[in-house]
mmCIF file of C-alpha atoms in Angstrom:
data_model
loop_
_atom_site.group_PDB
_atom_site.id
_atom_site.type_symbol
_atom_site.label_atom_id
_atom_site.label_comp_id
_atom_site.label_asym_id
_atom_site.label_seq_id
_atom_site.Cartn_x
_atom_site.Cartn_y
_atom_site.Cartn_z
ATOM 1 C CA MET J 1 -47.390 4.495 -11.549
ATOM 2 C CA ARG J 2 -47.846 3.829 -7.580
ATOM 3 C CA ILE J 3 -46.520 0.342 -8.260
ATOM 4 C CA GLN J 4 -43.489 1.507 -9.750
ATOM 5 C CA VAL J 5 -42.852 4.220 -6.681
ATOM 6 C CA TYR J 6 -43.093 1.015 -4.441
ATOM 7 C CA LEU J 7 -41.075 -0.772 -6.373
ATOM 8 C CA LEU J 8 -38.164 1.893 -6.290
ATOM 9 C CA ALA J 9 -38.639 2.627 -2.499
ATOM 10 C CA PHE J 10 -38.248 -1.290 -1.864
ATOM 11 C CA LEU J 11 -35.134 -1.306 -4.133
ATOM 12 C CA PHE J 12 -33.365 1.876 -2.106
ATOM 13 C CA ILE J 13 -34.324 0.580 1.504
ATOM 14 C CA ALA J 14 -32.875 -2.935 0.350
ATOM 15 C CA GLY J 15 -29.994 -1.134 -0.919
ATOM 16 C CA CYS J 16 -28.721 0.745 2.214
ATOM 17 C CA LYS J 17 -29.984 -2.428 4.666
ATOM 18 C CA ASP J 18 -27.490 -4.230 2.925
ATOM 19 C CA TYR J 19 -24.030 -1.955 4.339
ATOM 20 C CA ASP J 20 -22.947 -2.156 7.409
ATOM 21 C CA PRO J 21 -21.268 1.348 8.357
ATOM 22 C CA GLN J 22 -18.756 -0.315 10.637
ATOM 23 C CA LEU J 23 -17.000 -0.932 7.002
ATOM 24 C CA ASN J 24 -16.716 2.556 6.855
ATOM 25 C CA LYS J 25 -13.481 3.057 9.418
ATOM 26 C CA VAL J 26 -11.300 0.260 7.217
ATOM 27 C CA LEU J 27 -8.976 2.228 5.333
ATOM 28 C CA ILE J 28 -8.446 1.952 1.800
ATOM 29 C CA TYR J 29 -4.949 2.078 0.259
ATOM 30 C CA GLY J 30 -4.602 1.990 -3.245
ATOM 31 C CA HIS J 31 -2.131 -0.922 -4.338
ATOM 32 C CA GLY J 32 0.557 1.095 -5.959
ATOM 33 C CA GLY J 33 -1.761 4.158 -6.492
ATOM 34 C CA LEU J 34 -4.440 2.679 -9.012
ATOM 35 C CA GLY J 35 -3.245 -0.430 -8.481
ATOM 36 C CA PHE J 36 -1.421 -3.204 -10.225
ATOM 37 C CA ASP J 37 -4.681 -4.813 -12.140
ATOM 38 C CA GLY J 38 -3.606 -4.103 -15.634
ATOM 39 C CA ALA J 39 -7.405 -4.378 -16.892
ATOM 40 C CA ASN J 40 -8.314 -1.198 -13.987
ATOM 41 C CA ALA J 41 -5.626 0.520 -13.732
ATOM 42 C CA GLN J 42 -5.265 3.736 -16.345
ATOM 43 C CA HIS J 43 -1.292 4.570 -15.194
ATOM 44 C CA ALA J 44 1.377 2.755 -14.091
ATOM 45 C CA PRO J 45 1.646 1.465 -10.617
ATOM 46 C CA ASN J 46 3.515 3.813 -8.201
ATOM 47 C CA SER J 47 3.954 6.589 -11.033
ATOM 48 C CA VAL J 48 2.736 10.331 -9.851
ATOM 49 C CA SER J 49 -0.185 9.813 -12.175
ATOM 50 C CA SER J 50 -1.385 6.823 -10.620
ATOM 51 C CA ILE J 51 -0.627 8.506 -6.900
ATOM 52 C CA LYS J 52 -2.556 11.203 -7.907
ATOM 53 C CA ASP J 53 -5.921 9.846 -9.212
ATOM 54 C CA ALA J 54 -6.072 7.841 -6.355
ATOM 55 C CA LEU J 55 -6.211 10.205 -4.002
ATOM 56 C CA ASP J 56 -7.424 12.905 -5.943
ATOM 57 C CA ALA J 57 -10.020 11.572 -8.083
ATOM 58 C CA TYR J 58 -11.259 8.200 -6.197
ATOM 59 C CA GLY J 59 -10.686 9.943 -2.662
ATOM 60 C CA LEU J 60 -9.189 6.785 -1.253
ATOM 61 C CA ASP J 61 -7.775 7.337 2.245
ATOM 62 C CA GLY J 62 -4.289 5.977 0.939
ATOM 63 C CA VAL J 63 -1.670 4.809 -1.200
ATOM 64 C CA GLU J 64 0.733 1.533 -1.070
ATOM 65 C CA LEU J 65 4.021 2.354 -2.838
ATOM 66 C CA ASP J 66 7.323 0.915 -3.272
ATOM 67 C CA ILE J 67 10.828 1.522 -2.666
ATOM 68 C CA ARG J 68 13.788 -0.374 -4.344
ATOM 69 C CA PHE J 69 17.421 0.787 -2.643
ATOM 70 C CA THR J 70 20.158 1.608 -5.097
ATOM 71 C CA ARG J 71 23.859 0.464 -4.722
ATOM 72 C CA GLU J 72 24.921 4.202 -3.149
ATOM 73 C CA GLY J 73 21.847 4.019 -0.838
ATOM 74 C CA GLU J 74 19.469 6.163 -2.482
ATOM 75 C CA MET J 75 15.750 5.261 -3.241
ATOM 76 C CA LEU J 76 13.256 4.634 -6.125
ATOM 77 C CA VAL J 77 9.869 4.485 -5.752
ATOM 78 C CA TYR J 78 9.473 1.687 -8.028
ATOM 79 C CA HIS J 79 8.536 -2.286 -7.866
ATOM 80 C CA ASP J 80 10.472 -4.631 -9.772
ATOM 81 C CA GLU J 81 13.863 -5.788 -9.295
ATOM 82 C CA PHE J 82 14.940 -4.891 -12.957
ATOM 83 C CA LEU J 83 14.545 -1.337 -14.591
ATOM 84 C CA GLU J 84 13.718 -2.787 -18.388
ATOM 85 C CA THR J 85 10.697 -5.077 -17.008
ATOM 86 C CA SER J 86 8.473 -1.594 -16.369
ATOM 87 C CA THR J 87 10.429 1.586 -18.132
ATOM 88 C CA GLN J 88 12.752 1.916 -21.192
ATOM 89 C CA CYS J 89 16.023 1.987 -19.052
ATOM 90 C CA ARG J 90 18.278 -1.280 -18.154
ATOM 91 C CA GLY J 91 19.743 -2.799 -15.366
ATOM 92 C CA LYS J 92 19.295 -4.059 -11.753
ATOM 93 C CA VAL J 93 18.399 -1.188 -9.702
ATOM 94 C CA SER J 94 20.330 -2.316 -6.492
ATOM 95 C CA SER J 95 23.326 -2.420 -8.907
ATOM 96 C CA LEU J 96 23.490 1.061 -10.223
ATOM 97 C CA SER J 97 23.705 4.089 -8.743
ATOM 98 C CA LEU J 98 20.983 7.152 -9.011
ATOM 99 C CA GLU J 99 23.239 8.792 -11.628
ATOM 100 C CA ASP J 100 23.736 5.358 -13.425
ATOM 101 C CA ILE J 101 20.383 5.266 -13.314
ATOM 102 C CA GLY J 102 19.473 8.893 -14.869
ATOM 103 C CA GLU J 103 15.576 9.746 -16.140
ATOM 104 C CA CYS J 104 13.492 6.182 -16.647
ATOM 105 C CA TYR J 105 10.044 6.435 -17.563
ATOM 106 C CA PHE J 106 7.267 4.158 -16.369
ATOM 107 C CA ARG J 107 5.798 2.302 -19.849
ATOM 108 C CA LYS J 108 2.107 3.460 -20.316
ATOM 109 C CA GLN J 109 -0.717 0.953 -19.365
ATOM 110 C CA PHE J 110 -1.176 -0.932 -22.879
ATOM 111 C CA ASN J 111 1.000 0.810 -25.203
ATOM 112 C CA ASN J 112 4.862 1.586 -25.236
ATOM 113 C CA LYS J 113 4.475 4.814 -24.758
ATOM 114 C CA TYR J 114 6.555 6.691 -21.598
ATOM 115 C CA LYS J 115 5.353 9.154 -19.731
ATOM 116 C CA ASP J 116 5.434 9.386 -16.464
ATOM 117 C CA GLN J 117 9.387 9.352 -15.076
ATOM 118 C CA VAL J 118 10.054 7.471 -12.053
ATOM 119 C CA ILE J 119 10.641 9.314 -9.177
ATOM 120 C CA THR J 120 13.112 9.350 -6.007
ATOM 121 C CA ILE J 121 11.871 9.075 -2.393
ATOM 122 C CA ASP J 122 13.070 12.477 -2.264
ATOM 123 C CA SER J 123 10.174 13.721 -5.017
ATOM 124 C CA LEU J 124 7.741 11.260 -3.473
ATOM 125 C CA ILE J 125 8.128 13.525 0.301
ATOM 126 C CA THR J 126 8.034 16.776 -1.498
ATOM 127 C CA LEU J 127 4.701 15.431 -3.570
ATOM 128 C CA VAL J 128 3.380 14.232 -0.203
ATOM 129 C CA ASN J 129 4.016 17.481 1.676
ATOM 130 C CA SER J 130 2.873 19.765 -0.692
ATOM 131 C CA GLU J 131 -0.398 18.023 -1.591
ATOM 132 C CA TYR J 132 -1.080 15.266 0.510
ATOM 133 C CA GLN J 133 -0.094 15.624 4.206
ATOM 134 C CA ASP J 134 -3.599 13.935 5.362
ATOM 135 C CA SER J 135 -3.323 11.105 3.118
ATOM 136 C CA TYR J 136 -1.937 7.655 4.390
ATOM 137 C CA ILE J 137 1.496 6.596 2.844
ATOM 138 C CA SER J 138 2.792 2.847 3.424
ATOM 139 C CA LEU J 139 6.406 2.459 1.920
ATOM 140 C CA ASP J 140 6.229 -1.032 1.238
ATOM 141 C CA ILE J 141 10.464 -2.151 0.998
ATOM 142 C CA GLN J 142 11.581 -4.276 -1.651
ATOM 143 C CA GLY J 143 14.836 -6.453 -1.168
ATOM 144 C CA PHE J 144 17.887 -5.138 0.217
ATOM 145 C CA GLU J 145 20.474 -6.175 -1.862
ATOM 146 C CA ILE J 146 23.096 -3.305 -1.462
ATOM 147 C CA PRO J 147 26.236 -3.511 0.708
ATOM 148 C CA PHE J 148 25.132 -2.315 4.095
ATOM 149 C CA VAL J 149 24.045 -4.456 7.055
ATOM 150 C CA LEU J 150 20.495 -4.057 7.606
ATOM 151 C CA ASP J 151 21.218 -1.445 10.831
ATOM 152 C CA THR J 152 23.127 0.730 7.717
ATOM 153 C CA ILE J 153 19.519 0.701 5.872
ATOM 154 C CA ALA J 154 17.437 1.349 8.329
ATOM 155 C CA GLY J 155 19.326 4.505 9.450
ATOM 156 C CA ILE J 156 19.208 5.596 5.778
ATOM 157 C CA LEU J 157 15.731 4.917 5.635
ATOM 158 C CA ASN J 158 14.970 6.739 9.033
ATOM 159 C CA LYS J 159 16.523 9.642 8.004
ATOM 160 C CA LYS J 160 14.625 10.233 4.814
ATOM 161 C CA LEU J 161 11.436 9.460 6.478
ATOM 162 C CA GLU J 162 12.033 12.485 8.968
ATOM 163 C CA GLY J 163 11.218 14.484 5.492
ATOM 164 C CA PHE J 164 7.850 13.748 6.174
ATOM 165 C CA ASN J 165 5.720 16.467 7.338
ATOM 166 C CA SER J 166 2.803 14.430 8.859
ATOM 167 C CA ARG J 167 5.070 11.363 9.787
ATOM 168 C CA GLU J 168 2.471 9.846 12.066
ATOM 169 C CA ARG J 169 0.690 8.745 8.943
ATOM 170 C CA ILE J 170 3.484 7.170 7.093
ATOM 171 C CA SER J 171 3.567 3.117 7.441
ATOM 172 C CA VAL J 172 6.542 0.931 6.546
ATOM 173 C CA GLU J 173 5.996 -2.673 5.810
ATOM 174 C CA CYS J 174 8.246 -5.281 4.816
ATOM 175 C CA ARG J 175 8.940 -9.097 4.755
ATOM 176 C CA ASP J 176 12.254 -8.476 7.354
ATOM 177 C CA GLY J 177 11.128 -8.435 10.804
ATOM 178 C CA ASN J 178 15.023 -7.982 11.725
ATOM 179 C CA PHE J 179 14.714 -4.742 9.760
ATOM 180 C CA LEU J 180 11.470 -3.419 10.791
ATOM 181 C CA PHE J 181 13.324 -3.885 14.370
ATOM 182 C CA PHE J 182 15.955 -1.899 13.158
ATOM 183 C CA LEU J 183 13.712 0.965 11.963
ATOM 184 C CA LYS J 184 11.445 1.094 15.184
ATOM 185 C CA ARG J 185 14.663 1.326 17.402
ATOM 186 C CA ARG J 186 15.441 4.228 15.118
ATOM 187 C CA ASN J 187 12.249 6.024 16.009
ATOM 188 C CA VAL J 188 10.008 4.405 18.790
ATOM 189 C CA LYS J 189 7.042 5.962 16.857
ATOM 190 C CA GLN J 190 7.411 4.887 13.468
ATOM 191 C CA MET J 191 4.767 2.757 12.459
ATOM 192 C CA CYS J 192 5.682 -0.586 11.075
ATOM 193 C CA TYR J 193 3.959 -3.727 9.489
ATOM 194 C CA LEU J 194 5.250 -7.136 8.508
ATOM 195 C CA ILE J 195 4.066 -8.762 5.553
ATOM 196 C CA SER J 196 3.391 -11.821 6.606
ATOM 197 C CA ASP J 197 0.333 -14.831 6.901
ATOM 198 C CA ILE J 198 -1.786 -14.125 9.783
ATOM 199 C CA ASP J 199 -0.902 -17.578 10.932
ATOM 200 C CA THR J 200 0.915 -18.625 14.260
ATOM 201 C CA VAL J 201 4.446 -17.601 13.011
ATOM 202 C CA GLY J 202 3.552 -14.027 12.091
ATOM 203 C CA VAL J 203 1.872 -13.358 14.615
ATOM 204 C CA ARG J 204 4.873 -14.089 16.898
ATOM 205 C CA ASP J 205 7.252 -12.016 14.711
ATOM 206 C CA VAL J 206 4.802 -9.291 14.954
ATOM 207 C CA ASN J 207 4.605 -9.707 18.792
ATOM 208 C CA GLY J 208 8.164 -10.726 19.029
ATOM 209 C CA PHE J 209 9.789 -7.792 17.031
ATOM 210 C CA GLY J 210 7.845 -5.418 18.905
ATOM 211 C CA LEU J 211 5.814 -4.262 15.421
ATOM 212 C CA ASP J 212 2.561 -2.339 14.737
ATOM 213 C CA GLY J 213 0.699 -4.780 13.108
ATOM 214 C CA ILE J 214 0.785 -7.079 10.133
ATOM 215 C CA VAL J 215 0.195 -7.025 6.186
ATOM 216 C CA GLY J 216 -1.531 -10.296 5.602
ATOM 217 C CA SER J 217 -3.464 -11.854 2.447
ATOM 218 C CA PHE J 218 -7.424 -12.076 2.434
ATOM 219 C CA GLU J 219 -7.171 -15.748 1.744
ATOM 220 C CA VAL J 220 -4.766 -16.894 4.804
ATOM 221 C CA ARG J 221 -6.796 -15.547 7.696
ATOM 222 C CA ASN J 222 -7.333 -16.835 11.138
ATOM 223 C CA ASP J 223 -9.976 -15.591 13.743
ATOM 224 C CA THR J 224 -8.570 -16.405 16.536
ATOM 225 C CA LEU J 225 -5.282 -15.008 15.914
ATOM 226 C CA GLU J 226 -6.462 -11.794 14.160
ATOM 227 C CA GLN J 227 -8.566 -10.940 17.772
ATOM 228 C CA ASP J 228 -5.357 -11.600 19.608
ATOM 229 C CA LEU J 229 -4.025 -8.786 17.338
ATOM 230 C CA ARG J 230 -6.583 -6.633 17.876
ATOM 231 C CA ASP J 231 -6.357 -7.224 21.575
ATOM 232 C CA SER J 232 -2.611 -6.649 21.889
ATOM 233 C CA SER J 233 -3.984 -3.259 19.973
ATOM 234 C CA LYS J 234 -1.649 -4.781 16.790
ATOM 235 C CA SER J 235 -3.173 -3.171 13.306
ATOM 236 C CA ILE J 236 -4.255 -5.478 10.381
ATOM 237 C CA ILE J 237 -4.000 -4.612 7.029
ATOM 238 C CA LEU J 238 -5.407 -7.177 3.648
ATOM 239 C CA TYR J 239 -4.378 -7.045 0.343
ATOM 240 C CA GLY J 240 -4.641 -9.441 -2.625
ATOM 241 C CA GLN J 241 -8.145 -9.213 -3.881
ATOM 242 C CA LYS J 242 -9.319 -8.002 -7.086
ATOM 243 C CA LEU J 243 -12.905 -9.545 -7.939
ATOM 244 C CA PRO J 244 -15.946 -7.641 -6.796
ATOM 245 C CA ASN J 245 -17.981 -10.344 -4.937
ATOM 246 C CA ASP J 246 -15.213 -11.606 -2.943
ATOM 247 C CA TYR J 247 -15.122 -8.412 -1.037
ATOM 248 C CA THR J 248 -18.405 -9.478 0.340
ATOM 249 C CA ARG J 249 -16.980 -12.684 1.780
ATOM 250 C CA TYR J 250 -14.748 -11.572 4.417
ATOM 251 C CA ASN J 251 -15.140 -10.638 7.976
ATOM 252 C CA TYR J 252 -13.604 -7.258 8.715
ATOM 253 C CA ALA J 253 -14.553 -6.483 12.252
ATOM 254 C CA ASN J 254 -10.956 -6.731 13.538
ATOM 255 C CA ILE J 255 -9.409 -4.849 9.826
ATOM 256 C CA ASP J 256 -7.788 -1.760 9.904
ATOM 257 C CA GLY J 257 -7.088 -0.954 6.391
ATOM 258 C CA VAL J 258 -7.036 -3.111 2.486
ATOM 259 C CA GLN J 259 -4.699 -2.321 -0.101
ATOM 260 C CA VAL J 260 -6.722 -2.577 -3.393
ATOM 261 C CA ASP J 261 -6.368 -3.032 -7.643
ATOM 262 C CA ASN J 262 -9.755 -2.133 -8.325
ATOM 263 C CA PRO J 263 -10.514 1.134 -6.235
ATOM 264 C CA ILE J 264 -14.018 1.302 -7.931
ATOM 265 C CA LEU J 265 -14.877 -2.105 -6.683
ATOM 266 C CA ALA J 266 -13.382 -1.206 -3.151
ATOM 267 C CA LEU J 267 -15.300 1.233 -2.572
ATOM 268 C CA LYS J 268 -18.835 0.189 -3.443
ATOM 269 C CA TYR J 269 -18.791 -2.515 -1.207
ATOM 270 C CA LEU J 270 -16.738 -0.683 1.981
ATOM 271 C CA ARG J 271 -17.940 2.923 1.332
ATOM 272 C CA ASN J 272 -21.033 1.914 -0.480
ATOM 273 C CA GLN J 273 -20.322 4.702 -3.144
#
């Protein structure tokens, strides 16, 4: 009996010893809510159910959500270029108006039942303002194939962002530095992150466009450049890791957040839960 007690105590101490408390500073964002990993997600990415579970059931710090522009410059919380890939509706989002799109429902994971309605950014703003003002929301802008110049599109988005009560917790990310530059020119306090590899080109563009940070892959890292970004008060967010044992391979010293597709695995390593 005494041996068993000693063994349990040893395992407990060993488990605690492995956890680095500094990891607690790394924000955990659910990718599309609960993630795009079909083996783990219970709800369709970008759906209200996925957002709610990520923030309520798992207690993540925030969520990354996708935004697509409709033909007239309205916005859906939706990832794909075409509606038919994830809903019962059909058509290219950027070629349709909200009226054309109507009510579309996400295909439920693992079957062809349709439950959660695709929402607009206005509905997202209402949801966040009523329930999640303390959560971090990162909006990933997916494409600009609508009949407006980038500066005008930035103005349209900026007007919508004014509806968030806690705008300081709302960030915008995309692969187009010019768009982010125009958006930041509309509101210098708007947090704007460039989606790019953490390499010399990505760091150059973050600094050149006067952006707040970078969203880069777990797999393309450069310790020197990350330190340079940190010294310049730029934020670094990582994405693209799903396997449990791989979280332990990375250095998080200069990392501000991670976007994850499996919250259970992320919480286990980054929060010791």
